[in-house]
Amino acid sequence: MHSKITKFVSTSFVILIAFVISVYSQPVKRVLLEQHTGAWCGWCVDGSYIMDQLLEEYPDQIIGVKVHNGDGMVIPEQATIASTLGLTGYPTGAINRKLLGGKVFQNRTNWKNLCESELSEYPKVDIDMVYTINESTRELTATIRATMLETLNDELRFNLFILEDSCSGTGSQWDQHNYLYHLEGYENNPYYNLPSVIVGYQHMKVVRAMVGGAWGVKGEFTVPAEEGKTYTHTFKFTLDAGWKLKDIYPIGMVAIYTTTSKEILNSTSGTKDGTLLFPNYLLNSESQINKKVVNQGTPYSKVFTLKNESDAAVTYIISANKSQRTPADWSAEVVPPTSINSKDNISVATFEITIEPQETKNIELQLIPGPTRSFGDATLNLEVKNEPSGVKTLRYITAISAETEIFEVISSSESQYSLKNILINLGYNDFLTISPENFGTFIDDFLNKKVIVWNTGVFSPPTSSDISTIFQALNENVPMVLYGNQMVSGLGNDNSLGYFGVSYNGYSTQGFGQPPNKVWLSGVDNDPISGDFGKNTEGNLIQYLITLMKITNWATTHPVLHFSNNGKHVIPKSPKNDTLDISGEDAIFAVRLVSNGNLIFLSSITPFVIKDESKRNTLVDNSIKWVLGMLDVDEEFVTTNIDFSMEVNPNPMESVSMLKYMYKGSHPANLKFVLYNNLGNEVSVINNENLSPGNYQIPLNLGGISSGSYRLAAYIDGKVFSVPVLITR
């Protein structure tokens, strides 16, 4: 989307209210897809084809550029970017140079999903750019203006890329290699019938220069960069004599510059031969809050003050629009100054107002959620009348449905591993996908929390802040499903696994080696979640080996998934990183538990590790239904304080130990001791008696039971206590 320019026109005072239907605003957020490529790279033509498809589908929202390596179009910044941001191959692309799924550079098969995910996020900064090219001196001058839509505390920088289309030459530095020539599976690709080396290839969108270097320049930006303020920077650059002026164009951008992030916040292709005028007005709000949880039908309002700082009266057109992600049954409206705080509060989609010099008027922006539970955005658009080329000033607010009951909490960087499509296919239509940061901020405002699916995806462990939010929800007795390749290791690093009745048990080396990195997985007989999962189900590792858990409290926690085969090598958590062999049944990576009446499912894999889509979907469905109490639940596995204690001595034991126990209740109670194996299966009923208060001691004879780890549970008055028992021979 090109920037717009404006000047101001004096008119007589008038207020005109027009009742029209709200429409979607043009997107403010643009995504920069930065493909790293080379003439020598035979697969890179497929990257170019995928980029072209994206630009055709999103011509005003996605900007594509190509940064070359090892050919006649290479620039020095390419090596800096590649080494700093972790480039591992070609063609790969950076989407806004943002860390997504644990990495900045993404495989071309993921570009579409990740770009669309980025487009769904509201921008933090709006930018405009105008530029000129002096054909005599070959000097390009570009001025970028950034208007902050929220306050950011990071250092920000401006940058300018110079691009050229239709670049060609002779020889290996220019001729494009093409691995798709008559390659099976690529018959519909335009490169399928082109030769394996394309002589005279026309390279498009070539980044000829990064005027601000790899990371940009600070310009007028302050730290913090404050909401509502405008910052500018002008770049001047002399174009190389060999570049074709007719094919040259710049791309302007604003990016974060910190040790941990180089994310590009927004970008623009700008307007040629324009004049970037600065409006003689101020549009601010005393409230710094832009996001709120709101009930259906309740307007979320924010009042902005518009001041005409010019020396003449100016007529403004003010409208309210919805973002593309906002449901159709939500509405965005503005309240004119004459209606604010009046009995006849009239909200409209658009109106005009003329403001005298140095006068101010208040304008209220409203977003009213409808029945659809979701996120929504209302944008206040301000422009000067009779200036169709005028720059729009934008302000926005975001609302979240307060009535939401089901949540998928997932970082945007893991969006490709979201369970959204699975949940929709399973019929969970009224759920909300929300980031951990937003969920943590607004958890107290969601009063109808029914179940939380916390999904860390593949690359992201839960942060300490995430874990605090998880435990806040657990303390509110909200049923929870926890998925993710690094979920268990993250909880372990936070010393939080004990709550779930498990400990870290190393990670399995199965699947290490060549793709598809096969692993063989098993459910547990008669388990309400995995009973129908199968005993030898194929999985394919995604990035990481599978973290294992050891159940430490068999009274509360049951295994759900484990490895199929015995003799599996495991690397435990130790300085030596030695390997040891354990049985498949001991190699547990998913459990269910009941803690203080709350049902929880915990898995150390993303469901996408499971190859069979039907089994994957069933696992997700069953895990949610189980924590909601819709499947069979072992209600006896609920821990509650009672004045009872027991111990086994010696422990470990060979065949016989003494079981000592003490009961200080006020009345006789029924007591039963049950021995469970490490899969939660009952092995033996040790004792079943009516018990009076007192101290007791009985022999514990387990001579006929195989060596291994067990859990001895005591059931008394519907309550349960347990101790681990290790039998050695």
mmCIF file of N, CA and C in Angstrom, residues 231-311:
data_model
loop_
_atom_site.group_PDB
_atom_site.id
_atom_site.type_symbol
_atom_site.label_atom_id
_atom_site.label_comp_id
_atom_site.label_asym_id
_atom_site.label_seq_id
_atom_site.Cartn_x
_atom_site.Cartn_y
_atom_site.Cartn_z
ATOM 1 N N TYR A 231 7.995 10.219 14.106
ATOM 2 C CA TYR A 231 9.450 10.286 13.974
ATOM 3 C C TYR A 231 9.801 10.139 12.497
ATOM 4 N N THR A 232 10.837 10.854 12.055
ATOM 5 C CA THR A 232 11.198 10.806 10.636
ATOM 6 C C THR A 232 12.697 10.599 10.459
ATOM 7 N N HIS A 233 13.036 10.181 9.253
ATOM 8 C CA HIS A 233 14.442 10.141 8.847
ATOM 9 C C HIS A 233 14.501 10.215 7.330
ATOM 10 N N THR A 234 15.492 10.947 6.830
ATOM 11 C CA THR A 234 15.706 11.080 5.388
ATOM 12 C C THR A 234 17.004 10.392 4.991
ATOM 13 N N PHE A 235 16.908 9.518 3.998
ATOM 14 C CA PHE A 235 18.075 8.833 3.432
ATOM 15 C C PHE A 235 18.416 9.459 2.079
ATOM 16 N N LYS A 236 19.703 9.594 1.799
ATOM 17 C CA LYS A 236 20.188 10.003 0.481
ATOM 18 C C LYS A 236 21.200 8.967 0.014
ATOM 19 N N PHE A 237 21.070 8.564 -1.262
ATOM 20 C CA PHE A 237 21.941 7.504 -1.770
ATOM 21 C C PHE A 237 22.160 7.711 -3.266
ATOM 22 N N THR A 238 23.416 7.613 -3.681
ATOM 23 C CA THR A 238 23.750 7.730 -5.099
ATOM 24 C C THR A 238 23.725 6.351 -5.736
ATOM 25 N N LEU A 239 22.885 6.189 -6.742
ATOM 26 C CA LEU A 239 22.682 4.900 -7.389
ATOM 27 C C LEU A 239 23.856 4.559 -8.295
ATOM 28 N N ASP A 240 24.221 3.291 -8.304
ATOM 29 C CA ASP A 240 25.323 2.807 -9.127
ATOM 30 C C ASP A 240 25.043 3.085 -10.604
ATOM 31 N N ALA A 241 26.091 3.409 -11.332
ATOM 32 C CA ALA A 241 25.938 3.758 -12.747
ATOM 33 C C ALA A 241 25.407 2.600 -13.576
ATOM 34 N N GLY A 242 25.620 1.370 -13.112
ATOM 35 C CA GLY A 242 25.170 0.208 -13.871
ATOM 36 C C GLY A 242 23.735 -0.194 -13.608
ATOM 37 N N TRP A 243 23.071 0.461 -12.684
ATOM 38 C CA TRP A 243 21.688 0.098 -12.365
ATOM 39 C C TRP A 243 20.727 0.875 -13.263
ATOM 40 N N LYS A 244 19.659 0.252 -13.685
ATOM 41 C CA LYS A 244 18.671 0.853 -14.584
ATOM 42 C C LYS A 244 17.693 1.698 -13.767
ATOM 43 N N LEU A 245 17.661 2.980 -13.997
ATOM 44 C CA LEU A 245 16.818 3.862 -13.193
ATOM 45 C C LEU A 245 15.341 3.496 -13.295
ATOM 46 N N LYS A 246 14.907 3.032 -14.463
ATOM 47 C CA LYS A 246 13.487 2.718 -14.633
ATOM 48 C C LYS A 246 13.054 1.514 -13.810
ATOM 49 N N ASP A 247 14.007 0.700 -13.377
ATOM 50 C CA ASP A 247 13.679 -0.503 -12.609
ATOM 51 C C ASP A 247 14.058 -0.394 -11.134
ATOM 52 N N ILE A 248 14.404 0.812 -10.702
ATOM 53 C CA ILE A 248 14.826 1.032 -9.311
ATOM 54 C C ILE A 248 13.638 1.510 -8.475
ATOM 55 N N TYR A 249 13.515 0.966 -7.274
ATOM 56 C CA TYR A 249 12.520 1.463 -6.322
ATOM 57 C C TYR A 249 12.989 1.112 -4.910
ATOM 58 N N PRO A 250 12.625 1.928 -3.914
ATOM 59 C CA PRO A 250 13.058 1.684 -2.536
ATOM 60 C C PRO A 250 11.961 1.025 -1.700
ATOM 61 N N ILE A 251 12.380 0.396 -0.630
ATOM 62 C CA ILE A 251 11.478 -0.121 0.399
ATOM 63 C C ILE A 251 11.932 0.473 1.731
ATOM 64 N N GLY A 252 11.021 1.156 2.409
ATOM 65 C CA GLY A 252 11.337 1.728 3.715
ATOM 66 C C GLY A 252 10.779 0.873 4.832
ATOM 67 N N MET A 253 11.419 0.940 5.988
ATOM 68 C CA MET A 253 10.980 0.084 7.095
ATOM 69 C C MET A 253 11.413 0.658 8.436
ATOM 70 N N VAL A 254 10.763 0.163 9.485
ATOM 71 C CA VAL A 254 11.128 0.454 10.870
ATOM 72 C C VAL A 254 11.333 -0.874 11.571
ATOM 73 N N ALA A 255 12.443 -0.993 12.308
ATOM 74 C CA ALA A 255 12.788 -2.270 12.935
ATOM 75 C C ALA A 255 13.255 -2.061 14.363
ATOM 76 N N ILE A 256 13.114 -3.110 15.148
ATOM 77 C CA ILE A 256 13.686 -3.147 16.497
ATOM 78 C C ILE A 256 15.184 -3.404 16.383
ATOM 79 N N TYR A 257 15.951 -2.790 17.279
ATOM 80 C CA TYR A 257 17.390 -3.062 17.315
ATOM 81 C C TYR A 257 17.807 -3.327 18.757
ATOM 82 N N THR A 258 17.791 -4.605 19.135
ATOM 83 C CA THR A 258 18.274 -5.025 20.451
ATOM 84 C C THR A 258 19.169 -6.238 20.258
ATOM 85 N N THR A 259 19.765 -6.706 21.336
ATOM 86 C CA THR A 259 20.626 -7.888 21.232
ATOM 87 C C THR A 259 19.831 -9.143 20.920
ATOM 88 N N THR A 260 18.539 -9.143 21.231
ATOM 89 C CA THR A 260 17.726 -10.350 21.046
ATOM 90 C C THR A 260 16.745 -10.256 19.888
ATOM 91 N N SER A 261 16.567 -9.081 19.312
ATOM 92 C CA SER A 261 15.567 -8.944 18.251
ATOM 93 C C SER A 261 16.000 -7.909 17.225
ATOM 94 N N LYS A 262 15.794 -8.268 15.965
ATOM 95 C CA LYS A 262 15.968 -7.341 14.838
ATOM 96 C C LYS A 262 14.673 -7.286 14.026
ATOM 97 N N GLU A 263 13.548 -7.504 14.710
ATOM 98 C CA GLU A 263 12.259 -7.618 14.034
ATOM 99 C C GLU A 263 11.890 -6.336 13.291
ATOM 100 N N ILE A 264 11.424 -6.499 12.066
ATOM 101 C CA ILE A 264 10.915 -5.386 11.270
ATOM 102 C C ILE A 264 9.439 -5.206 11.609
ATOM 103 N N LEU A 265 9.085 -4.041 12.128
ATOM 104 C CA LEU A 265 7.734 -3.805 12.633
ATOM 105 C C LEU A 265 6.754 -3.428 11.536
ATOM 106 N N ASN A 266 7.228 -2.723 10.528
ATOM 107 C CA ASN A 266 6.364 -2.369 9.403
ATOM 108 C C ASN A 266 7.240 -1.885 8.259
ATOM 109 N N SER A 267 6.695 -1.940 7.055
ATOM 110 C CA SER A 267 7.459 -1.558 5.869
ATOM 111 C C SER A 267 6.520 -0.948 4.844
ATOM 112 N N THR A 268 7.093 -0.264 3.844
ATOM 113 C CA THR A 268 6.282 0.392 2.828
ATOM 114 C C THR A 268 7.088 0.557 1.551
ATOM 115 N N SER A 269 6.368 0.553 0.416
ATOM 116 C CA SER A 269 7.018 0.830 -0.864
ATOM 117 C C SER A 269 6.975 2.315 -1.199
ATOM 118 N N GLY A 270 6.214 3.110 -0.448
ATOM 119 C CA GLY A 270 6.260 4.555 -0.570
ATOM 120 C C GLY A 270 5.608 5.114 -1.819
ATOM 121 N N THR A 271 5.749 6.423 -1.991
ATOM 122 C CA THR A 271 5.198 7.154 -3.127
ATOM 123 C C THR A 271 6.310 7.956 -3.787
ATOM 124 N N LYS A 272 6.434 7.816 -5.105
ATOM 125 C CA LYS A 272 7.483 8.525 -5.831
ATOM 126 C C LYS A 272 7.048 9.957 -6.138
ATOM 127 N N ASP A 273 8.016 10.872 -6.039
ATOM 128 C CA ASP A 273 7.824 12.282 -6.390
ATOM 129 C C ASP A 273 6.711 12.931 -5.585
ATOM 130 N N GLY A 274 6.582 12.545 -4.331
ATOM 131 C CA GLY A 274 5.586 13.151 -3.469
ATOM 132 C C GLY A 274 6.233 14.114 -2.491
ATOM 133 N N THR A 275 5.398 14.780 -1.733
ATOM 134 C CA THR A 275 5.867 15.671 -0.675
ATOM 135 C C THR A 275 5.249 15.197 0.625
ATOM 136 N N LEU A 276 6.071 14.897 1.576
ATOM 137 C CA LEU A 276 5.578 14.377 2.851
ATOM 138 C C LEU A 276 5.248 15.554 3.755
ATOM 139 N N LEU A 277 3.965 15.882 3.811
ATOM 140 C CA LEU A 277 3.522 16.993 4.637
ATOM 141 C C LEU A 277 3.130 16.498 6.018
ATOM 142 N N PHE A 278 3.380 17.319 6.996
ATOM 143 C CA PHE A 278 3.023 16.955 8.359
ATOM 144 C C PHE A 278 1.748 17.694 8.749
ATOM 145 N N PRO A 279 0.757 16.958 9.216
ATOM 146 C CA PRO A 279 -0.535 17.592 9.514
ATOM 147 C C PRO A 279 -0.415 18.586 10.660
ATOM 148 N N ASN A 280 -1.158 19.663 10.519
ATOM 149 C CA ASN A 280 -1.180 20.679 11.572
ATOM 150 C C ASN A 280 -2.291 20.379 12.564
ATOM 151 N N TYR A 281 -2.252 19.180 13.102
ATOM 152 C CA TYR A 281 -3.216 18.819 14.136
ATOM 153 C C TYR A 281 -2.584 17.785 15.052
ATOM 154 N N LEU A 282 -3.178 17.667 16.232
ATOM 155 C CA LEU A 282 -2.766 16.650 17.192
ATOM 156 C C LEU A 282 -3.958 15.762 17.502
ATOM 157 N N LEU A 283 -3.725 14.469 17.581
ATOM 158 C CA LEU A 283 -4.773 13.514 17.939
ATOM 159 C C LEU A 283 -4.211 12.607 19.024
ATOM 160 N N ASN A 284 -4.620 12.851 20.254
ATOM 161 C CA ASN A 284 -4.070 12.117 21.388
ATOM 162 C C ASN A 284 -5.183 11.661 22.325
ATOM 163 N N SER A 285 -4.798 10.812 23.269
ATOM 164 C CA SER A 285 -5.738 10.346 24.289
ATOM 165 C C SER A 285 -5.025 10.304 25.628
ATOM 166 N N GLU A 286 -5.769 10.626 26.678
ATOM 167 C CA GLU A 286 -5.192 10.535 28.018
ATOM 168 C C GLU A 286 -5.013 9.088 28.448
ATOM 169 N N SER A 287 -5.810 8.199 27.890
ATOM 170 C CA SER A 287 -5.721 6.780 28.247
ATOM 171 C C SER A 287 -4.654 6.094 27.413
ATOM 172 N N GLN A 288 -3.788 5.329 28.075
ATOM 173 C CA GLN A 288 -2.761 4.555 27.380
ATOM 174 C C GLN A 288 -3.203 3.117 27.126
ATOM 175 N N ILE A 289 -4.435 2.786 27.492
ATOM 176 C CA ILE A 289 -4.931 1.414 27.338
ATOM 177 C C ILE A 289 -5.540 1.254 25.954
ATOM 178 N N ASN A 290 -5.047 0.261 25.200
ATOM 179 C CA ASN A 290 -5.563 0.005 23.862
ATOM 180 C C ASN A 290 -6.267 -1.343 23.742
ATOM 181 N N LYS A 291 -6.224 -2.144 24.793
ATOM 182 C CA LYS A 291 -6.745 -3.508 24.702
ATOM 183 C C LYS A 291 -7.505 -3.830 25.970
ATOM 184 N N LYS A 292 -8.662 -4.505 25.818
ATOM 185 C CA LYS A 292 -9.509 -4.749 26.979
ATOM 186 C C LYS A 292 -10.404 -5.954 26.719
ATOM 187 N N VAL A 293 -10.736 -6.686 27.795
ATOM 188 C CA VAL A 293 -11.708 -7.773 27.732
ATOM 189 C C VAL A 293 -13.091 -7.171 27.948
ATOM 190 N N VAL A 294 -14.023 -7.469 27.023
ATOM 191 C CA VAL A 294 -15.311 -6.779 27.004
ATOM 192 C C VAL A 294 -16.436 -7.789 26.805
ATOM 193 N N ASN A 295 -17.562 -7.550 27.482
ATOM 194 C CA ASN A 295 -18.743 -8.396 27.329
ATOM 195 C C ASN A 295 -19.463 -8.106 26.015
ATOM 196 N N GLN A 296 -20.155 -9.112 25.517
ATOM 197 C CA GLN A 296 -20.948 -8.968 24.299
ATOM 198 C C GLN A 296 -21.949 -7.830 24.453
ATOM 199 N N GLY A 297 -21.990 -6.960 23.440
ATOM 200 C CA GLY A 297 -22.941 -5.856 23.430
ATOM 201 C C GLY A 297 -22.518 -4.648 24.230
ATOM 202 N N THR A 298 -21.409 -4.753 24.954
ATOM 203 C CA THR A 298 -20.924 -3.633 25.765
ATOM 204 C C THR A 298 -19.851 -2.871 24.995
ATOM 205 N N PRO A 299 -20.050 -1.593 24.709
ATOM 206 C CA PRO A 299 -19.046 -0.849 23.946
ATOM 207 C C PRO A 299 -17.749 -0.682 24.742
ATOM 208 N N TYR A 300 -16.638 -0.932 24.069
ATOM 209 C CA TYR A 300 -15.334 -0.554 24.613
ATOM 210 C C TYR A 300 -14.985 0.780 23.968
ATOM 211 N N SER A 301 -14.827 1.811 24.778
ATOM 212 C CA SER A 301 -14.679 3.164 24.261
ATOM 213 C C SER A 301 -13.340 3.766 24.659
ATOM 214 N N LYS A 302 -12.843 4.606 23.772
ATOM 215 C CA LYS A 302 -11.660 5.396 24.079
ATOM 216 C C LYS A 302 -11.855 6.777 23.462
ATOM 217 N N VAL A 303 -11.629 7.814 24.270
ATOM 218 C CA VAL A 303 -11.838 9.185 23.826
ATOM 219 C C VAL A 303 -10.506 9.785 23.382
ATOM 220 N N PHE A 304 -10.512 10.385 22.187
ATOM 221 C CA PHE A 304 -9.343 11.061 21.637
ATOM 222 C C PHE A 304 -9.647 12.552 21.512
ATOM 223 N N THR A 305 -8.632 13.352 21.735
ATOM 224 C CA THR A 305 -8.759 14.800 21.599
ATOM 225 C C THR A 305 -8.085 15.238 20.306
ATOM 226 N N LEU A 306 -8.856 15.906 19.435
ATOM 227 C CA LEU A 306 -8.343 16.414 18.160
ATOM 228 C C LEU A 306 -8.191 17.927 18.254
ATOM 229 N N LYS A 307 -6.969 18.404 18.034
ATOM 230 C CA LYS A 307 -6.701 19.839 18.084
ATOM 231 C C LYS A 307 -6.223 20.319 16.722
ATOM 232 N N ASN A 308 -6.859 21.365 16.229
ATOM 233 C CA ASN A 308 -6.437 22.006 14.985
ATOM 234 C C ASN A 308 -5.365 23.037 15.323
ATOM 235 N N GLU A 309 -4.121 22.756 14.963
ATOM 236 C CA GLU A 309 -3.016 23.660 15.287
ATOM 237 C C GLU A 309 -2.681 24.609 14.142
ATOM 238 N N SER A 310 -3.502 24.617 13.099
ATOM 239 C CA SER A 310 -3.238 25.518 11.976
ATOM 240 C C SER A 310 -3.852 26.890 12.251
ATOM 241 N N ASP A 311 -3.658 27.817 11.305
ATOM 242 C CA ASP A 311 -4.210 29.170 11.463
ATOM 243 C C ASP A 311 -5.486 29.359 10.659
#
